[in-house]
Structures are given as C-alpha cells and as structure tokens.
mmCIF file of C-alpha atoms and ligand atoms in Angstrom:
data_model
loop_
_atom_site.group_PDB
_atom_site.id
_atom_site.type_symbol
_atom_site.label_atom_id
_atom_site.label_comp_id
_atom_site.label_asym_id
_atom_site.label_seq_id
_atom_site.Cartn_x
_atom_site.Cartn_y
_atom_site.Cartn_z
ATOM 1 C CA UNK A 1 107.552 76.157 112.717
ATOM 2 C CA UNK A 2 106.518 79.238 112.025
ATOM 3 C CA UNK A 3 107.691 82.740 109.800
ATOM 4 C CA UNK A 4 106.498 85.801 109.590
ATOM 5 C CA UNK A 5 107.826 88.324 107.187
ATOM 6 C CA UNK A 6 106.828 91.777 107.455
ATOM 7 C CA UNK A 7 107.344 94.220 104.883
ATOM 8 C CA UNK A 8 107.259 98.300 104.216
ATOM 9 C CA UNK A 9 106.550 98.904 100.394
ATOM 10 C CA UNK A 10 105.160 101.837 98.831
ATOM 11 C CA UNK A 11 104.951 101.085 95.414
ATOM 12 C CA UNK A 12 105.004 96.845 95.739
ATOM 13 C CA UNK A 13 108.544 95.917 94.689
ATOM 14 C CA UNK A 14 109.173 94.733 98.121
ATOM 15 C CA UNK A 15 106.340 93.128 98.746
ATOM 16 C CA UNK A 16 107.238 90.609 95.886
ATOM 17 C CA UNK A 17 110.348 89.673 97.325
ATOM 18 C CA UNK A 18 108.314 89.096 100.521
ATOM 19 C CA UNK A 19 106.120 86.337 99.129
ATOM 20 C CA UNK A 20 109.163 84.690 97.082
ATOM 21 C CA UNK A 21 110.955 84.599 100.897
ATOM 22 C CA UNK A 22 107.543 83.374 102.508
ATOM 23 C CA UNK A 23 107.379 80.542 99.551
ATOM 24 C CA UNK A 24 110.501 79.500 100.256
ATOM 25 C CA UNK A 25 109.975 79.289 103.931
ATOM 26 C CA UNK A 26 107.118 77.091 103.095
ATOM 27 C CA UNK A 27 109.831 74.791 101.062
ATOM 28 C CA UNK A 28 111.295 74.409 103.653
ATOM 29 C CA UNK A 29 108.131 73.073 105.771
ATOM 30 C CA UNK A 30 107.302 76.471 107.495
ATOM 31 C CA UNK A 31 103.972 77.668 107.493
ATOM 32 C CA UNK A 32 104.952 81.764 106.739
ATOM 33 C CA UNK A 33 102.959 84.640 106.316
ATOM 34 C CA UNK A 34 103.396 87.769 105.150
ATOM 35 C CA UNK A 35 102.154 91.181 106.803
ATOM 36 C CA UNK A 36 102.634 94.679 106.139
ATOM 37 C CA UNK A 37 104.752 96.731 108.504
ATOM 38 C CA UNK A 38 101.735 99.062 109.109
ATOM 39 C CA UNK A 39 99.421 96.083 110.118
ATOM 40 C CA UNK A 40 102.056 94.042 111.784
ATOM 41 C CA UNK A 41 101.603 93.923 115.937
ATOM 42 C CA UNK A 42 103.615 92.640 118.566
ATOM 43 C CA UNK A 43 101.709 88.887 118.862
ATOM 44 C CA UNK A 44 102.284 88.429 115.172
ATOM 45 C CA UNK A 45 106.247 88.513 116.091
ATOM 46 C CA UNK A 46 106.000 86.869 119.861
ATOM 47 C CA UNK A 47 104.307 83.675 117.882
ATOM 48 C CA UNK A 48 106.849 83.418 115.212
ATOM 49 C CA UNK A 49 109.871 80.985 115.814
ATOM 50 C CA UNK A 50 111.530 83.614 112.701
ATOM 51 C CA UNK A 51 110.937 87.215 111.620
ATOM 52 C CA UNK A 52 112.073 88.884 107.986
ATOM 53 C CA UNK A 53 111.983 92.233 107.276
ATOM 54 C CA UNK A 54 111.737 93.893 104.216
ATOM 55 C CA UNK A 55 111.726 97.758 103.195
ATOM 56 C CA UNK A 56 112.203 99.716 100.401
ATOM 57 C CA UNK A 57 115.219 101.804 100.683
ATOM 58 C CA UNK A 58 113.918 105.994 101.587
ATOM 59 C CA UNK A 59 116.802 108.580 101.883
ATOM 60 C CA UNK A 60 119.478 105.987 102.640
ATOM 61 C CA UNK A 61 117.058 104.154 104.958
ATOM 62 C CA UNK A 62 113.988 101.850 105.736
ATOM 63 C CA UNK A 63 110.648 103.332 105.037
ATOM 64 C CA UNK A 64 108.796 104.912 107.697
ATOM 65 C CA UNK A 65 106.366 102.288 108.094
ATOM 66 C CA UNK A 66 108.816 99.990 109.206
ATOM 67 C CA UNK A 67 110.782 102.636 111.993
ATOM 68 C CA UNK A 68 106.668 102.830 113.248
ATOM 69 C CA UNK A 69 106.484 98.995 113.451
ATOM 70 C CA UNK A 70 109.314 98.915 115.325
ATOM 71 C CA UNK A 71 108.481 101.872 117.677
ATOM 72 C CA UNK A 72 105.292 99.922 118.000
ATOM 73 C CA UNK A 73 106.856 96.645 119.830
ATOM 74 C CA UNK A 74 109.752 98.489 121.678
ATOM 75 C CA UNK A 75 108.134 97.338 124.482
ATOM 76 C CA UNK A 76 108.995 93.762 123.443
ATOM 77 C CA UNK A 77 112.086 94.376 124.458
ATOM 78 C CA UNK A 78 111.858 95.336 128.137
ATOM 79 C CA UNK A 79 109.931 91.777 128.114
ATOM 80 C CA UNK A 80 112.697 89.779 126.240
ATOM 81 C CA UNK A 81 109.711 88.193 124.442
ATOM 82 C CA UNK A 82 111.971 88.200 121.157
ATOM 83 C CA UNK A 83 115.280 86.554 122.296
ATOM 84 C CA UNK A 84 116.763 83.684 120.545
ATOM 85 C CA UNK A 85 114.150 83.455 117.734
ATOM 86 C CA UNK A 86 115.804 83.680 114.793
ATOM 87 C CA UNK A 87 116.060 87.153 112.170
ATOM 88 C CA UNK A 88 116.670 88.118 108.786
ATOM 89 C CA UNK A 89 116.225 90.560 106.379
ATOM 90 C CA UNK A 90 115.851 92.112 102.173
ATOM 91 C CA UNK A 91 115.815 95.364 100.813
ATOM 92 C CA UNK A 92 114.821 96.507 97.725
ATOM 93 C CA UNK A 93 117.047 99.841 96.597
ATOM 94 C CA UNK A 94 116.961 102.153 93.192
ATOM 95 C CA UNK A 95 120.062 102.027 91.547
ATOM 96 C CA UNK A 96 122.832 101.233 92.961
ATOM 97 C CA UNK A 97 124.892 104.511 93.502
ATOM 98 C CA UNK A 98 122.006 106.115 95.390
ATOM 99 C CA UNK A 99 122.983 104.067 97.939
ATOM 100 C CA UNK A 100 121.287 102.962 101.092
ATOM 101 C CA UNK A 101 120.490 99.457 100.801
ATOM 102 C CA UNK A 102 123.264 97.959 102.982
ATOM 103 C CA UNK A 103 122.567 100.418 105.514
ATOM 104 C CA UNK A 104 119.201 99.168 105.221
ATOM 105 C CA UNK A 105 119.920 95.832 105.651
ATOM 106 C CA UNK A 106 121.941 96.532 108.493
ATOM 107 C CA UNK A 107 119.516 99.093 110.376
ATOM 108 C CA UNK A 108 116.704 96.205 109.955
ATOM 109 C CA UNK A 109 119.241 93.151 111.390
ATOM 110 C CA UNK A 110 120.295 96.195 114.011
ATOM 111 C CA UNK A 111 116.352 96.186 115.454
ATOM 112 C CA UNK A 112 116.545 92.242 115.418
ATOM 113 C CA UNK A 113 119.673 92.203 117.123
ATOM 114 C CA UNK A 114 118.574 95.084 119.658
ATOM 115 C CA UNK A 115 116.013 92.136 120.707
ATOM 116 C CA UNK A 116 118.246 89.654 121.068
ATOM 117 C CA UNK A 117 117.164 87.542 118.250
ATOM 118 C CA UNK A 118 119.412 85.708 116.524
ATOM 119 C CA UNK A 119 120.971 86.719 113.462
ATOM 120 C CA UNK A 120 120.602 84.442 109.698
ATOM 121 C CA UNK A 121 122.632 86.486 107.035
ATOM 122 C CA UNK A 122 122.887 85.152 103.542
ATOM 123 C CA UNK A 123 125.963 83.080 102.497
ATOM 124 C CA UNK A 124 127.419 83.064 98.753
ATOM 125 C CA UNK A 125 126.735 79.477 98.237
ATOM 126 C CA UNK A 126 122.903 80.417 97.432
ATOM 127 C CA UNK A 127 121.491 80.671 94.395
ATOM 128 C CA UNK A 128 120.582 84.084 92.929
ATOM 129 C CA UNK A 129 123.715 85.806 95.078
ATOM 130 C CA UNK A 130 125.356 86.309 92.191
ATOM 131 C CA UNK A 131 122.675 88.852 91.537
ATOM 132 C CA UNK A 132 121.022 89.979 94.408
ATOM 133 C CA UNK A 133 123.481 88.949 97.257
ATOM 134 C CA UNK A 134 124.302 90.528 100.072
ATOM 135 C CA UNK A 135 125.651 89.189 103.013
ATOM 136 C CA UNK A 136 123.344 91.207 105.343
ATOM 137 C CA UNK A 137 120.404 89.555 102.934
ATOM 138 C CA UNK A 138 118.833 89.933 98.992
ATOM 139 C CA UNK A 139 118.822 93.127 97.622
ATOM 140 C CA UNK A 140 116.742 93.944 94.230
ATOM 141 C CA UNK A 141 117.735 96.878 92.220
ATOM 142 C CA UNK A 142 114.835 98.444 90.983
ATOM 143 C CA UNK A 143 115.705 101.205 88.991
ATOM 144 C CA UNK A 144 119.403 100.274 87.272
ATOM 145 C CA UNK A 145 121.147 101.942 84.804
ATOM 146 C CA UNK A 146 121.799 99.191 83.060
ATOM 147 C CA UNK A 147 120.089 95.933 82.917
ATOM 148 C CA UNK A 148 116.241 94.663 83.778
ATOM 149 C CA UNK A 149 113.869 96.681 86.740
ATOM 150 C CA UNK A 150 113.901 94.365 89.327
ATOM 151 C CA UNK A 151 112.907 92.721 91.182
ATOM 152 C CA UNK A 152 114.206 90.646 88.636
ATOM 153 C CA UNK A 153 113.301 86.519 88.561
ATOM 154 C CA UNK A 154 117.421 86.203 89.825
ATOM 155 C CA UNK A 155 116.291 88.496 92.665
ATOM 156 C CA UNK A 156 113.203 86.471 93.574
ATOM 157 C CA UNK A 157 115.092 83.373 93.702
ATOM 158 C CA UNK A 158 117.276 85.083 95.982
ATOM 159 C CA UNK A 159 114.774 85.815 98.442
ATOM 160 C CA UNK A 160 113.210 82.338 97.780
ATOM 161 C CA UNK A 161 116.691 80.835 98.967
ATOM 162 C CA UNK A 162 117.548 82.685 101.517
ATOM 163 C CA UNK A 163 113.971 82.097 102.828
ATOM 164 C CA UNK A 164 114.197 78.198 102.850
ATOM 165 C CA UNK A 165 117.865 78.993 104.528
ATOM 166 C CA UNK A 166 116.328 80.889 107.375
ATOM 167 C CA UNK A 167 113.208 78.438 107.829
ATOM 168 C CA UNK A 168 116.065 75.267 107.715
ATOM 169 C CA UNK A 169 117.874 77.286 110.282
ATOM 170 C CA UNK A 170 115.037 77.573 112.381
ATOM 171 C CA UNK A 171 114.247 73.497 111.825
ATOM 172 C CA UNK A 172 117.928 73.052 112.736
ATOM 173 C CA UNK A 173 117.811 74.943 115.987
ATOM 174 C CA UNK A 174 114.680 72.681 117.192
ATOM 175 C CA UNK A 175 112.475 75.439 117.179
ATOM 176 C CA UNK A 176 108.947 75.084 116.120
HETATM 177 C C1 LIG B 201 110.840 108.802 99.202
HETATM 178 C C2 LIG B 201 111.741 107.832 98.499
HETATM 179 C C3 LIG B 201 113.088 107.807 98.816
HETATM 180 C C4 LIG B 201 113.942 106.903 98.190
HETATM 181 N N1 LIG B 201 115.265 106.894 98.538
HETATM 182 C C5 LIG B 201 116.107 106.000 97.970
HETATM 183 C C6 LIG B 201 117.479 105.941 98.367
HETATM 184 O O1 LIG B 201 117.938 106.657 99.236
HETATM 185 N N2 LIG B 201 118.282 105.022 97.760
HETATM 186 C C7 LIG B 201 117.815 104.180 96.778
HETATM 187 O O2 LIG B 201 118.587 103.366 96.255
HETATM 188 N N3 LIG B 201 116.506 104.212 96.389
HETATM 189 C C8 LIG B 201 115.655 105.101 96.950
HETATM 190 N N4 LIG B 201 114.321 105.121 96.580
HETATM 191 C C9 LIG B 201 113.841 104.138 95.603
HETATM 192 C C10 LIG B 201 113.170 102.959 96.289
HETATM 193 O O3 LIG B 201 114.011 102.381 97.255
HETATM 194 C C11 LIG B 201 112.847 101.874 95.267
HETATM 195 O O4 LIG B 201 111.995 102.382 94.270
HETATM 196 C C12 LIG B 201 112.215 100.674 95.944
HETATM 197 O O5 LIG B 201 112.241 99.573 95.054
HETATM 198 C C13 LIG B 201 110.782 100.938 96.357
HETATM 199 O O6 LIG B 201 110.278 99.794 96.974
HETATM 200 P P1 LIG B 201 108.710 99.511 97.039
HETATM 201 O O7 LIG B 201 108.195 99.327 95.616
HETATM 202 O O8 LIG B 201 108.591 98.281 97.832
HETATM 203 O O9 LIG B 201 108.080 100.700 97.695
HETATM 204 C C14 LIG B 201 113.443 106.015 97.196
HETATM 205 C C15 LIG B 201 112.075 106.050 96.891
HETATM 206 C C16 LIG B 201 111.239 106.928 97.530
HETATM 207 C C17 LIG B 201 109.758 106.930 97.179
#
C-alpha cells in the first residue's frame, strides 16, 4: 500500500509535518513518500492507493505551489484516474486570528474531492487533537501569541496519527 504526501512550504514548517504524516503511514505498514508540490507529477498520484496534502496557509489560502500542482494534473480528472483512492490533508497557519487554515484544509480536501477520491478527515479520538485538531485534518500554529512556534512535538504527533489513520483506512478498504 502505498502514500504519497505532497507538500507546498516556503520556509519548512510544513514540510515537517509531512514527514511526521509519512512516518506514521509507514506505522501503519505503508511504504510513503514525501514530494514537494513543485516536483510532484501526475504518476506520483495515479500510483498511490492515498494522497496528503500539505500547505502553508498564504492570504487565507494554500500556497501557490500547490494551486500549480493541481493545475498540473487537472487532466486527471477528465481520466477518472483518481477516483476512490483515498485523501487527506494538514495545514500549517500563523496565528490563529489571521485566519485561513480551515479554508485551507477545506480548499485542499475540495481538489481531492473534485477527483472523486475519497475523503479521510481526522476524528477527536486521536492523539495530539487536543492541540492541533481539526476535523478537516492537523493544523500547526506557527506563529502564536501565546505558547511554543510550532510545529510543536503535540502537532507532529498529530500528523503522525492521523497519518497511520489514513494508511489503516487505506489497509481497511483492501487497497494496496
Ligand atoms: C505570503 C504569506 C502569506 C501568509 N498568509 C497567512 C494567512 O493568511 N494566514 C495565516 O495564518 N498565516 C499566513 N502566513 C504564515 C504562514 O502560513 C506560516 O508561516 C506557515 O507556517 C508557513 O509554512 P511553511 O514554513 O511551510 O512555508 C503567510 C505567510 C506568507 C509568507
């Protein structure tokens, strides 16, 4: 069974979360790699059984990068090549009254869902919710106004969870 994450980060907070959600992919018995959004191509998602995305959070959105990658493997769609794998996503925002990062989450699932794919969200019942939980996916807050930079080691363990969720999900289904 196989994951793929791919991931738009400027400055490398993201990208952290990414490998926590790719190691705990590989808990789960997945063999997951991650790629950046700007080298990420349309075979790397048609041989995946699941794809997570993660972006840093730009003006209320996902980075550019990741609107490109997408742009990139529209034709995907017109194929169906993407339908019933499975999809997930993380964000990593500022602080939080900037705002953005559930609209984030949701414009990444919205691309995932646009293709059919099948939807893992992230349920209260993992650990590091408390935290970084979202029920679109983890969210790190990277520049608080109170309390540690993230992404914090409660954030990471986040992604880490909800990666193992979405690779047991994918296990689950059959897949792989
Ligand atoms: C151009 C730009 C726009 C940003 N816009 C937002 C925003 O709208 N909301 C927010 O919470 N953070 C915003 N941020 C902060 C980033 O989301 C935050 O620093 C994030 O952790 C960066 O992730 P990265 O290290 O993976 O690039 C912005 C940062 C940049 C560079």
């Amino acid at each position: 069974m196989k994951v793929v994450v791919v991931v738009a980060s400027q400055t490398g907070r993201t990208a952290r979360m990414a490998d926590a959600v790719a190691e705990g992919a590989r808990d789960a018995g997945a063999e997951a790699s991650v790629l950046r959004a700007e080298d990420a191509g349309p075979e790397h998602l048609e041989s995946a059984d699941a794809v997570v995305l993660g972006s840093g959070v730009h003006m209320g959105g996902m980075e550019s990068s990741m609107r490109a990658f997408f742009e990139r493997v529209a034709h995907l769609w017109m194929q169906g090549s993407l339908v019933g794998k499975l999809g997930a996503a993380f964000v990593s925002a500022g602080a939080g009254a900037r705002g953005g990062a559930e609209l984030t989450l949701l414009g990444l699932l919205a691309n995932l869902a646009e293709h059919g794919m099948l939807l893992v969200p992230m349920h209260n019942r993992l650990e590091g919710f408390e935290s970084a939980g979202c029920h679109w996916g983890p969210v790190a807050w990277t520049n608080p106004r109170n309390g540690q930079a993230g992404p914090t080691s409660d954030h990471l363990a986040a992604c880490r969870a909800h990666g193992r969720w979405v690779a047991e999900q994918v296990a689950r289904m059959g897949a792989g």
